[in-house]
Amino acid sequence: MASADDEDPLIGDLSEGAVLRAILARTAPAAHALLGPGDDAAVITTPSGAVVATADTLVHGPDFRTTWTTGYDLGWKAAAVNLADVAAMGATPTALLVSLAVPRGTRLSYVTQMADGLREACAALAPGCAVVGGDLTVSELMMVAVTALGDLGGRTAVTRAGARPGDVIALAGELGVAAAGLDLLFQRFRDGETPVAIDSTKLDAVEQHALDRQLRPHPPIGLAPAAADAGASAMMDVSDGLTLDAGRMAEASGAAIDFSGAALDALAFGGDRQRALAGGEDHGLLAAFPSDAVREHGLPAGFQAIGVVIEGREHGVLVDGTPVVHSGWDPYRDWDGVVSD
Amino acid sequence: MASADDEDPLIGDLSEGAVLRAILARTAPAAHALLGPGDDAAVITTPSGAVVATADTLVHGPDFRTTWTTGYDLGWKAAAVNLADVAAMGATPTALLVSLAVPRGTRLSYVTQMADGLREACAALAPGCAVVGGDLTVSELMMVAVTALGDLGGRTAVTRAGARPGDVIALAGELGVAAAGLDLLFQRFRDGETPVAIDSTKLDAVEQHALDRQLRPHPPIGLAPAAADAGASAMMDVSDGLTLDAGRMAEASGAAIDFSGAALDALAFGGDRQRALAGGEDHGLLAAFPSDAVREHGLPAGFQAIGVVIEGREHGVLVDGTPVVHSGWDPYRDWDGVVSD
């Protein structure tokens, strides 16, 4: 009679080929792939002749913990954060490459659920995009390095550097909700066994939403091309916190960004302005739009005005004219260095 | 007075931005990049409208050990193995994305030397290709995940699956030399301090060459487009050993591959046929060419005939008509699981 172990073997007891087959059985066909997984490399169509490419890694410890993060959630998040970076250029994601390092003691189901999460995040956030290749290796530490590719569809890439004084600063997506979810994890689920069963009965609906968004971010990928078409002068995704990321846009653009406190309070999850400014991982789209375009056409769907670009790089980021103390997530400064299994 | 520690700080004592600036100061401009590092994503030109993409990760332990591998060598190898996968499709490498996970106790110089190795491997093996983006994170374990992109220049991608009975099997590059270098490391330099000073006076010129090739592989990237143009019906890089990789080509092509023992002996490093068949990491290009094209035009420059494609997938890989016992490097099966610092 088959034991649970036979049904869900350890990665270390399987050949590389067996693990890959189990993963590839769960990847979806990529609409843009001329050639998918299985050869030395994949081939992806890029009709415009320009491919957008970005890479982001999730490491056990600073970026996720198997205590809290299921394989599905890890796959979802690894896809979402990379899709958001492609979208932030005004492009449509076309393909993911996934380099996966897993300890030998990992169950196969963790890895196949990760493949499910990757597939479903693509389907939900960037239809037509899928995993076209990658790499699998054993490691003492779990790590997922994703590269996302995208197509600009003939558009010019929208960088962080184009914001000009007078531009309207607008945001699509949520603000502070992922940070609220992280606070919940640390406050309520820190000291449990591995994995911690996150007991939903201990959470109200608002808390459950925050936890969902922390574990499975929903960046508004599909809004990005329209923002580029609407003339966005600068755009980026808010991954490390609004203050830190807006500061990067301001610095790159040689200007300052002045947020409206009232607009932030209205958008901030739970009305928590401080968390909205400092909390990372929402992966909303922060964009600057020339004011005359906004006057004429309004902001593109899904974007809400939260500030203006002003003169003077030295002012950095402000709220209602008052400089904000630099805050946000820097893994080199902020992570406590403790790896919790 | 500045101490050595001040001059070469630990990664954990620096901000992410400071480490990135030190790395980016050492990357070269990418000839194919419309937009390089510094934004959410890079933009790379792909005039043919098809981008080749591959990912491969080096993990401390199974893939390299800081005992033996300098930062420079790690960067070189991480570039070379990925460039070889792009070349194996018949494409020209255009860009690398590098996701780097480093322990806090790593010296900055290790990382900047890695950037040097990445840059110089690109310059030597695939001029015009360079690092265009990536990701940096702290980790308990050092790991480098590289994605390489390439352009087919209007060619159709050469897969592993096109070899037909009667085709000539040819190889460009070395055979067994990287494995010989690995044997030297295990035999002579296993028990030293961290890092082991590899004393070159203990090595003769042949041994030094083997060690160089293990640490800094030189795949013949530039020969690949010409092989595609010469009508290669299948191509791949030999990363896991000739028998294992040729078996993959044979399987994908629904045929068998019969090597000439004499040809292998002539090419094998040190005349060691067994190591030539089983040893990995040379990253030479294994290709099949239709026999009439070979008769008419000869093999493309740098390729030497080492066998023929024959009928019968069930025969797998043979030498002079005798099946070879399956051998090669499978990290899931072969790695001893010991992480040596």
XYZ file of C-alpha atoms in Angstrom:
682
model
C 0.000 0.000 0.000
C 1.370 3.409 -0.966
C 2.330 5.638 1.927
C 1.967 9.406 1.918
C 5.708 9.536 1.219
C 5.318 7.483 -1.946
C 2.557 9.748 -3.140
C 4.507 12.920 -2.429
C 8.178 12.020 -2.686
C 11.101 14.170 -1.600
C 12.870 16.123 -4.331
C 16.149 14.518 -3.254
C 14.770 11.075 -4.066
C 13.823 11.969 -7.644
C 15.805 12.528 -10.819
C 15.987 16.031 -12.248
C 13.971 14.795 -15.222
C 11.166 13.477 -13.022
C 10.849 16.775 -11.177
C 10.915 18.740 -14.426
C 8.213 16.564 -15.974
C 5.980 17.110 -12.954
C 6.482 20.866 -13.232
C 6.105 21.085 -17.000
C 2.859 19.119 -16.831
C 1.463 22.156 -15.025
C 2.797 24.998 -17.146
C 0.443 26.515 -19.698
C 1.299 27.116 -23.337
C 2.704 30.602 -23.811
C 0.878 32.514 -26.514
C 4.106 34.286 -27.457
C 6.435 31.287 -27.480
C 7.686 29.945 -30.799
C 9.520 27.311 -28.800
C 8.846 26.497 -25.150
C 10.564 24.453 -22.472
C 12.690 21.415 -23.332
C 15.595 22.696 -25.406
C 18.694 24.728 -24.551
C 16.621 27.898 -24.762
C 13.123 29.108 -25.549
C 12.183 31.396 -28.431
C 9.640 34.151 -27.844
C 8.108 36.424 -30.451
C 8.714 40.127 -30.038
C 6.972 41.659 -33.040
C 8.074 45.177 -32.154
C 11.744 44.193 -32.255
C 12.286 45.292 -28.655
C 12.054 42.946 -25.715
C 11.622 44.150 -22.152
C 13.474 42.007 -19.605
C 13.628 42.038 -15.830
C 14.727 39.668 -13.066
C 13.720 39.382 -9.440
C 14.513 36.705 -6.890
C 12.649 35.471 -3.830
C 14.945 34.003 -1.193
C 13.775 31.994 1.783
C 14.179 34.242 4.783
C 14.051 37.834 3.572
C 11.419 37.339 0.863
C 9.275 34.437 1.978
C 9.152 31.767 4.655
C 7.778 28.305 4.135
C 6.233 28.745 7.574
C 3.677 30.995 5.933
C 4.093 30.613 2.223
C 2.640 27.638 0.381
C 4.167 26.470 -2.872
C 1.196 27.982 -4.676
C 1.662 31.364 -3.019
C 5.397 31.350 -3.716
C 4.793 30.673 -7.410
C 2.110 33.353 -7.558
C 4.279 35.973 -5.858
C 7.382 35.167 -7.907
C 5.325 35.698 -11.061
C 3.476 38.792 -9.845
C 6.499 40.814 -8.753
C 8.226 40.236 -12.081
C 5.123 40.871 -14.186
C 4.778 44.197 -12.369
C 8.302 45.229 -13.389
C 7.550 44.484 -17.051
C 4.257 46.382 -16.829
C 6.016 49.342 -15.237
C 7.804 49.927 -18.557
C 4.467 50.114 -20.387
C 4.891 46.629 -21.807
C 2.809 43.467 -21.952
C 4.422 40.429 -20.286
C 5.040 37.573 -22.704
C 7.152 34.950 -20.944
C 8.742 33.876 -17.664
C 11.953 31.946 -17.070
C 12.079 30.365 -13.621
C 15.277 29.278 -11.896
C 14.375 27.192 -8.918
C 16.737 26.046 -6.173
C 15.198 23.623 -3.693
C 16.486 21.655 -0.722
C 16.482 17.883 -1.131
C 13.985 17.519 1.682
C 11.312 19.477 -0.203
C 8.173 17.528 -1.129
C 7.416 17.292 -4.828
C 3.987 18.761 -4.124
C 5.558 22.022 -2.945
C 7.209 22.391 -6.329
C 4.192 21.365 -8.392
C 1.998 23.759 -6.410
C 4.548 26.449 -7.201
C 4.065 25.642 -10.881
C 0.300 25.991 -10.348
C 0.810 29.374 -8.704
C 3.040 30.597 -11.529
C 0.497 29.476 -14.125
C -2.518 30.939 -12.375
C -0.845 34.267 -11.591
C -0.021 34.634 -15.284
C -3.564 33.690 -16.263
C -5.071 36.155 -13.792
C -2.667 39.073 -14.149
C -1.160 38.767 -17.638
C -3.122 36.397 -19.880
C -0.978 34.928 -22.666
C 2.181 35.028 -20.564
C 3.543 31.702 -19.308
C 6.684 29.906 -18.190
C 8.853 29.146 -21.240
C 12.017 27.913 -19.568
C 14.154 27.841 -16.501
C 16.450 25.803 -14.407
C 16.186 23.431 -11.492
C 18.895 22.753 -8.966
C 19.341 21.381 -5.465
C 20.362 23.825 -2.784
C 20.583 24.159 0.981
C 18.162 27.075 0.717
C 14.997 27.572 -1.300
C 15.192 30.350 -3.852
C 13.172 31.291 -6.919
C 14.792 33.589 -9.465
C 12.384 34.686 -12.182
C 13.120 36.576 -15.360
C 10.118 38.127 -17.090
C 10.076 39.226 -20.708
C 7.613 41.580 -22.332
C 6.765 43.307 -25.578
C 6.331 47.054 -25.960
C 3.939 46.735 -28.899
C 5.678 49.596 -30.670
C 5.550 51.900 -27.632
C 8.600 53.653 -26.259
C 9.527 52.272 -22.841
C 8.307 54.426 -19.951
C 11.230 54.876 -17.565
C 11.421 56.363 -14.077
C 13.286 59.360 -15.381
C 10.692 61.316 -17.343
C 8.593 63.030 -14.659
C 8.490 66.811 -15.125
C 7.420 69.573 -12.749
C 3.683 70.077 -13.100
C 2.957 66.420 -13.944
C 0.196 64.695 -12.022
C 1.366 61.742 -9.908
C -1.143 58.898 -9.951
C -1.364 55.398 -8.598
C -3.121 52.256 -9.799
C -3.425 49.483 -7.245
C -3.484 49.213 -3.497
C -1.400 51.019 -0.909
C -0.238 49.498 2.355
C -2.310 46.343 2.178
C 0.633 43.951 1.679
C 2.459 45.574 4.601
C -0.649 45.145 6.737
C -0.676 41.472 5.791
C 2.973 41.140 6.745
C 2.277 42.752 10.117
C -0.462 40.171 10.687
C 1.928 37.319 9.887
C 4.526 38.613 12.302
C 2.027 39.445 15.046
C -0.222 36.395 14.929
C 1.596 33.544 13.221
C 5.228 33.927 14.127
C 5.743 31.266 16.763
C 3.994 28.237 15.330
C 5.124 24.922 13.988
C 6.291 24.448 10.394
C 4.171 25.100 8.444
C 1.978 27.383 10.478
C -1.664 26.702 9.813
C -3.066 30.147 9.205
C -6.388 29.885 10.955
C -8.799 32.025 8.968
C -11.296 32.035 11.812
C -8.830 34.244 13.687
C -9.048 36.865 10.938
C -11.866 39.184 9.977
C -12.590 39.869 6.311
C -10.386 42.942 6.161
C -7.473 41.096 7.750
C -8.009 38.142 5.428
C -7.801 40.486 2.446
C -4.529 41.969 3.721
C -3.084 38.506 4.211
C -4.209 37.435 0.732
C -2.538 40.449 -0.838
C 0.701 39.914 1.115
C 0.851 36.305 -0.014
C -0.620 36.771 -3.507
C -0.124 40.338 -4.725
C -2.403 41.531 -7.527
C -0.504 44.244 -9.396
C -2.661 45.932 -12.063
C -0.533 44.648 -14.960
C -3.215 45.155 -17.582
C -3.485 48.894 -16.904
C 0.106 49.639 -17.830
C -0.063 49.774 -21.659
C -3.006 52.190 -21.463
C -1.019 54.361 -19.070
C 1.844 54.440 -21.562
C -0.587 55.255 -24.377
C -2.052 58.053 -22.235
C 1.344 59.696 -22.263
C 2.790 58.638 -18.901
C 6.064 60.554 -18.575
C 7.415 58.155 -15.915
C 6.204 54.910 -14.405
C 7.401 52.274 -11.925
C 5.933 49.651 -9.684
C 5.861 50.320 -5.940
C 7.758 47.358 -4.545
C 9.833 48.796 -1.697
C 7.365 51.364 -0.346
C 5.851 54.530 -1.783
C 8.341 56.940 -0.215
C 11.407 54.976 -1.256
C 10.156 54.270 -4.781
C 8.778 57.746 -5.389
C 12.134 59.040 -4.187
C 13.788 56.949 -6.880
C 11.470 58.370 -9.538
C 12.096 61.895 -8.279
C 15.862 61.380 -8.211
C 15.931 59.844 -11.698
C 13.728 62.646 -13.030
C 15.683 65.445 -11.383
C 12.591 66.691 -9.593
C 10.625 66.248 -6.373
C 7.259 64.625 -5.721
C 4.698 66.219 -3.416
C 1.902 63.886 -2.307
C -1.508 65.012 -1.156
C -2.049 63.794 2.408
C -5.798 63.643 1.880
C -5.379 61.522 -1.273
C -3.024 59.165 0.552
C -5.400 58.834 3.484
C -8.242 58.006 1.113
C -6.242 55.285 -0.640
C -4.242 53.932 2.300
C -5.334 50.515 3.510
C -7.078 50.981 6.840
C -6.468 54.724 6.518
C -2.906 54.138 7.756
C -0.889 56.827 5.999
C 2.421 55.851 7.590
C 2.105 52.278 6.386
C 0.989 53.502 2.976
C 4.193 55.536 2.731
C 6.590 52.965 4.149
C 5.048 49.576 3.377
C 6.306 47.612 0.420
C 5.144 44.735 -1.779
C 1.865 46.170 -3.076
C 3.352 46.453 -6.567
C 0.908 49.100 -7.664
C 1.846 51.301 -10.610
C 3.094 54.782 -9.803
C 3.012 57.053 -12.838
C 3.431 60.683 -13.806
C 1.121 62.206 -16.424
C 1.499 65.634 -18.047
C -1.129 67.927 -16.565
C -2.499 69.075 -19.913
C -3.173 65.486 -20.954
C -4.934 64.901 -17.639
C -7.008 68.052 -18.062
C -8.011 67.007 -21.561
C -8.593 63.263 -21.158
C -8.609 62.591 -17.431
C -6.414 59.906 -15.930
C -6.439 56.454 -17.532
C -8.797 53.872 -16.030
C -7.699 52.589 -12.645
C -5.354 55.483 -11.826
C -6.052 57.980 -9.057
C -4.223 61.269 -8.548
C -2.131 61.320 -5.357
C 0.286 64.198 -5.927
C 2.250 66.434 -8.234
C 5.796 66.706 -9.505
C 7.527 69.870 -8.345
C 10.833 71.596 -9.024
C 13.900 70.817 -6.965
C 15.465 67.375 -6.762
C 16.815 68.288 -3.340
C 13.300 68.222 -1.888
C 12.868 64.478 -2.575
C 9.461 63.263 -1.464
C 6.988 65.435 0.415
C 3.466 65.247 1.765
C 1.522 68.514 1.563
C 4.824 70.326 1.160
C 6.627 68.729 4.118
C 9.565 66.385 3.397
C 8.997 62.744 4.338
C 11.639 60.945 6.309
C 13.147 58.343 3.996
C 11.478 55.033 4.671
C 10.801 51.771 2.903
C 12.139 48.308 2.577
C 15.823 47.772 1.916
C 16.693 44.082 2.311
C 20.252 45.022 3.186
C 19.192 47.300 5.978
C 15.866 46.001 7.187
C 15.922 42.242 7.180
C 16.640 40.881 10.628
C 18.856 38.194 9.198
C 17.023 35.365 10.907
C 16.003 32.506 8.676
C 12.978 30.891 10.208
C 11.890 27.499 8.918
C 44.297 54.752 8.783
C 41.969 52.582 6.725
C 42.034 48.900 7.572
C 41.672 46.141 4.995
C 38.079 45.802 6.173
C 37.335 49.424 5.319
C 38.806 48.983 1.890
C 36.864 45.793 1.217
C 33.684 45.981 3.323
C 31.286 43.165 3.977
C 28.139 43.083 1.857
C 26.082 43.025 5.041
C 27.514 46.390 6.090
C 26.531 48.141 2.863
C 23.236 49.349 1.429
C 21.798 47.585 -1.595
C 22.389 50.753 -3.589
C 26.071 50.892 -2.656
C 26.618 47.282 -3.741
C 24.725 47.834 -6.978
C 26.725 50.953 -7.795
C 29.973 49.029 -7.306
C 28.739 46.283 -9.631
C 27.293 48.571 -12.290
C 30.537 50.527 -12.427
C 32.037 47.367 -13.868
C 29.405 46.313 -16.389
C 30.011 47.208 -20.009
C 27.484 48.881 -22.282
C 25.424 46.286 -24.133
C 25.428 46.873 -27.867
C 21.878 45.549 -28.093
C 20.369 47.407 -25.138
C 17.997 50.289 -25.811
C 17.805 50.686 -22.039
C 20.207 49.105 -19.569
C 20.337 48.660 -15.802
C 18.641 51.121 -13.447
C 14.927 50.944 -14.224
C 12.252 48.326 -13.540
C 13.373 46.433 -16.636
C 15.833 46.630 -19.500
C 14.913 46.898 -23.172
C 16.894 44.902 -25.725
C 16.624 45.121 -29.481
C 15.632 41.965 -31.290
C 15.481 43.003 -34.934
C 14.295 39.590 -36.089
C 11.234 39.758 -33.835
C 12.229 36.559 -32.033
C 14.207 36.496 -28.826
C 16.026 33.413 -27.563
C 15.953 33.096 -23.765
C 17.563 30.662 -21.361
C 18.295 30.510 -17.635
C 20.884 28.616 -15.655
C 21.842 28.900 -12.002
C 25.094 28.241 -10.174
C 24.571 27.251 -6.543
C 27.329 27.101 -3.977
C 27.943 23.433 -3.332
C 26.870 21.502 -6.411
C 28.000 24.063 -8.994
C 30.900 25.929 -7.455
C 32.706 26.287 -4.158
C 34.268 29.473 -2.902
C 37.123 27.233 -1.756
C 38.187 27.033 -5.378
C 36.192 29.597 -7.258
C 37.143 33.266 -7.194
C 34.516 35.929 -7.778
C 36.006 36.473 -11.224
C 35.765 32.795 -12.112
C 32.195 32.567 -10.828
C 31.138 35.508 -12.979
C 32.940 34.071 -16.000
C 31.366 30.640 -15.603
C 27.866 31.976 -14.945
C 28.110 33.939 -18.193
C 29.723 31.170 -20.238
C 27.240 28.399 -19.450
C 24.311 30.632 -20.367
C 25.930 32.041 -23.501
C 26.472 28.446 -24.626
C 22.752 27.689 -24.305
C 21.850 30.682 -26.465
C 24.473 29.710 -29.031
C 23.166 26.148 -29.110
C 19.970 27.490 -30.726
C 21.982 29.094 -33.529
C 21.591 32.541 -31.997
C 23.894 35.400 -31.049
C 23.799 36.353 -27.355
C 22.655 39.919 -26.779
C 22.085 40.400 -23.040
C 22.414 38.865 -19.588
C 20.231 39.372 -16.519
C 21.997 38.365 -13.313
C 20.196 37.508 -10.082
C 22.727 37.366 -7.312
C 22.149 36.075 -3.798
C 25.061 36.614 -1.433
C 25.668 35.982 2.257
C 26.147 39.092 4.377
C 29.683 38.021 5.225
C 30.800 38.235 1.596
C 33.443 40.838 0.800
C 32.452 43.501 -1.693
C 35.490 42.568 -3.759
C 34.071 39.077 -4.370
C 31.011 40.641 -5.969
C 32.874 43.276 -7.972
C 35.266 40.608 -9.256
C 32.197 38.616 -10.291
C 31.070 41.634 -12.291
C 34.521 41.707 -13.905
C 34.233 38.025 -14.786
C 30.788 38.491 -16.304
C 31.999 41.433 -18.369
C 35.173 39.775 -19.588
C 33.483 36.473 -20.445
C 31.000 38.367 -22.594
C 33.792 40.347 -24.249
C 35.822 37.205 -24.954
C 33.047 34.794 -25.920
C 30.175 36.949 -27.199
C 31.259 40.506 -28.007
C 28.370 42.971 -27.841
C 26.585 41.011 -25.136
C 26.560 42.466 -21.627
C 24.679 42.558 -18.360
C 21.513 44.662 -18.776
C 19.754 43.961 -15.515
C 19.320 41.690 -12.563
C 18.647 41.512 -8.915
C 20.642 41.501 -5.717
C 19.578 39.939 -2.455
C 21.043 38.683 0.790
C 20.966 34.961 1.389
C 22.428 32.300 3.617
C 23.889 30.690 0.505
C 25.625 32.155 -2.522
C 23.788 31.640 -5.770
C 23.968 33.240 -9.215
C 20.969 32.823 -11.515
C 21.620 34.138 -15.006
C 19.181 34.587 -17.857
C 20.722 35.037 -21.290
C 18.897 36.508 -24.263
C 19.861 36.202 -27.892
C 18.821 37.086 -31.394
C 18.348 34.591 -34.207
C 19.143 37.107 -36.950
C 16.291 35.758 -39.042
C 17.403 32.128 -38.672
C 15.073 29.384 -37.523
C 16.076 28.104 -34.094
C 18.101 24.870 -34.205
C 16.577 22.499 -31.667
C 17.762 19.142 -30.355
C 15.011 17.347 -32.219
C 16.005 17.594 -35.869
C 18.778 14.981 -36.237
C 17.985 12.446 -38.993
C 19.545 9.057 -39.740
C 22.530 9.575 -41.989
C 23.409 12.998 -40.542
C 27.003 13.603 -39.503
C 27.477 14.277 -35.777
C 30.147 16.905 -35.156
C 31.576 18.739 -32.186
C 33.093 22.183 -31.755
C 35.011 22.709 -28.558
C 36.856 20.565 -26.078
C 35.929 17.195 -24.643
C 36.695 16.054 -21.121
C 38.956 18.916 -20.177
C 36.599 20.508 -17.626
C 36.066 17.122 -15.989
C 39.826 16.642 -15.806
C 40.050 20.018 -14.084
C 37.360 19.015 -11.608
C 39.249 15.794 -10.847
C 42.342 17.876 -10.107
C 40.404 20.090 -7.707
C 39.009 17.117 -5.818
C 42.298 15.214 -5.775
C 44.745 17.999 -4.970
C 42.867 20.893 -3.422
C 40.054 19.393 -1.411
C 41.293 19.629 2.151
C 42.698 23.115 2.365
C 41.723 26.256 4.171
C 39.107 28.645 2.808
C 39.908 29.779 0.197
C 42.365 27.182 -1.030
C 45.320 28.820 -2.686
C 45.659 26.853 -5.895
C 49.409 26.558 -6.131
C 50.207 26.632 -9.831
C 53.684 25.296 -9.214
C 52.051 21.989 -8.331
C 50.498 21.787 -11.793
C 52.102 21.150 -15.152
C 50.936 23.091 -18.209
C 48.398 20.466 -19.226
C 46.944 20.321 -15.740
C 46.849 24.111 -15.566
C 44.884 24.168 -18.815
C 42.372 21.658 -17.465
C 41.933 23.678 -14.304
C 41.533 26.892 -16.306
C 38.816 25.313 -18.414
C 36.969 23.916 -15.385
C 36.973 27.332 -13.731
C 36.562 29.438 -16.884
C 34.932 27.422 -19.678
C 35.416 28.695 -23.228
C 32.427 27.489 -25.236
C 32.777 28.305 -28.952
C 29.819 30.711 -28.984
C 30.855 32.467 -32.170
C 30.748 29.267 -34.242
C 27.054 28.642 -33.647
C 25.417 30.979 -36.190
C 27.648 29.576 -38.941
C 26.626 26.052 -37.912
C 22.976 27.045 -38.215
C 23.652 28.651 -41.595
C 25.430 25.469 -42.721
C 22.157 23.611 -42.206
C 22.637 22.023 -38.781
C 19.589 19.784 -38.263
C 20.076 19.671 -34.470
C 22.399 21.393 -32.032
C 22.970 21.596 -28.274
C 25.735 22.427 -25.881
C 27.421 19.585 -24.013
C 26.931 20.587 -20.397
C 26.187 17.324 -18.581
C 28.502 14.984 -20.487
C 28.617 13.762 -24.088
C 26.736 10.514 -23.490
C 23.943 12.092 -21.497
C 23.530 15.072 -23.812
C 23.832 13.084 -27.045
C 21.226 10.746 -25.567
C 18.920 13.730 -25.162
C 19.469 14.749 -28.771
C 18.878 11.176 -29.952
C 15.731 10.842 -27.854
C 14.339 14.185 -29.003
C 15.124 13.315 -32.617
C 13.695 9.786 -32.484
C 16.997 8.284 -33.581
C 20.277 6.957 -32.198
C 23.798 8.402 -32.295
C 26.814 6.204 -33.040
C 30.149 7.781 -32.143
C 33.466 6.823 -33.701
C 35.786 5.582 -30.966
C 38.812 6.730 -32.922
C 37.375 10.221 -33.352
C 36.584 10.423 -29.639
C 40.071 9.256 -28.698
C 41.583 11.895 -30.950
C 39.506 14.695 -29.392
C 39.363 13.492 -25.793
C 41.477 15.494 -23.379
C 44.455 13.342 -22.387
C 43.095 10.622 -24.694
C 40.686 9.634 -21.909
C 37.642 8.344 -23.787
C 35.677 7.490 -20.656
C 36.017 10.999 -19.287
C 35.204 12.416 -22.711
C 31.937 10.465 -22.674
C 30.961 11.066 -19.052
C 32.543 14.387 -18.099
C 30.425 17.512 -18.138
C 30.940 21.281 -18.204
C 32.946 21.615 -21.422
C 29.983 23.355 -23.091
C 31.142 22.468 -26.578
C 28.581 22.528 -29.381
C 27.257 19.148 -30.508
C 25.522 19.358 -33.875
C 24.077 17.157 -36.600
C 24.611 18.089 -40.250
C 22.926 16.462 -43.269
C 25.504 14.277 -44.995
C 24.962 15.770 -48.459
C 25.681 19.260 -47.119
C 28.854 17.941 -45.496
C 29.920 16.209 -48.712
C 29.362 19.372 -50.697
C 30.697 22.054 -48.332
C 32.526 20.182 -45.606
C 31.798 20.898 -41.939
C 31.685 24.518 -40.767
C 34.878 25.942 -39.290
C 35.715 24.561 -35.855
C 33.551 21.433 -36.092
C 34.991 17.936 -36.268
C 33.060 14.794 -37.185
C 32.700 12.360 -34.282
C 29.822 10.113 -35.333
C 26.657 9.528 -37.309
C 22.948 9.481 -36.642
C 21.441 6.021 -37.135
C 17.932 4.575 -37.123
C 16.376 3.288 -33.933
C 15.705 5.483 -30.933
C 15.943 2.392 -28.729
C 19.684 2.157 -29.395
C 20.386 5.488 -27.678
C 24.077 6.339 -27.769
C 26.715 3.953 -29.113
C 30.439 3.896 -29.764
C 31.465 1.901 -32.841
C 28.082 0.177 -32.743
C 28.169 -0.800 -29.067
C 25.693 0.883 -26.694
C 27.261 3.148 -24.040
C 26.172 2.770 -20.474
C 24.268 5.921 -19.560
C 26.602 8.304 -17.816
C 26.909 11.983 -17.156
C 26.222 14.557 -14.510
C 22.801 14.747 -12.926
C 22.887 17.132 -9.943
C 20.020 15.238 -8.358
C 21.806 11.933 -8.561
C 25.479 12.746 -8.479
C 26.116 15.565 -6.099
C 27.375 14.328 -2.760
C 25.268 16.839 -0.900
C 28.162 18.213 1.077
C 28.506 21.956 1.031
C 32.130 22.788 1.595
C 33.081 26.332 2.402
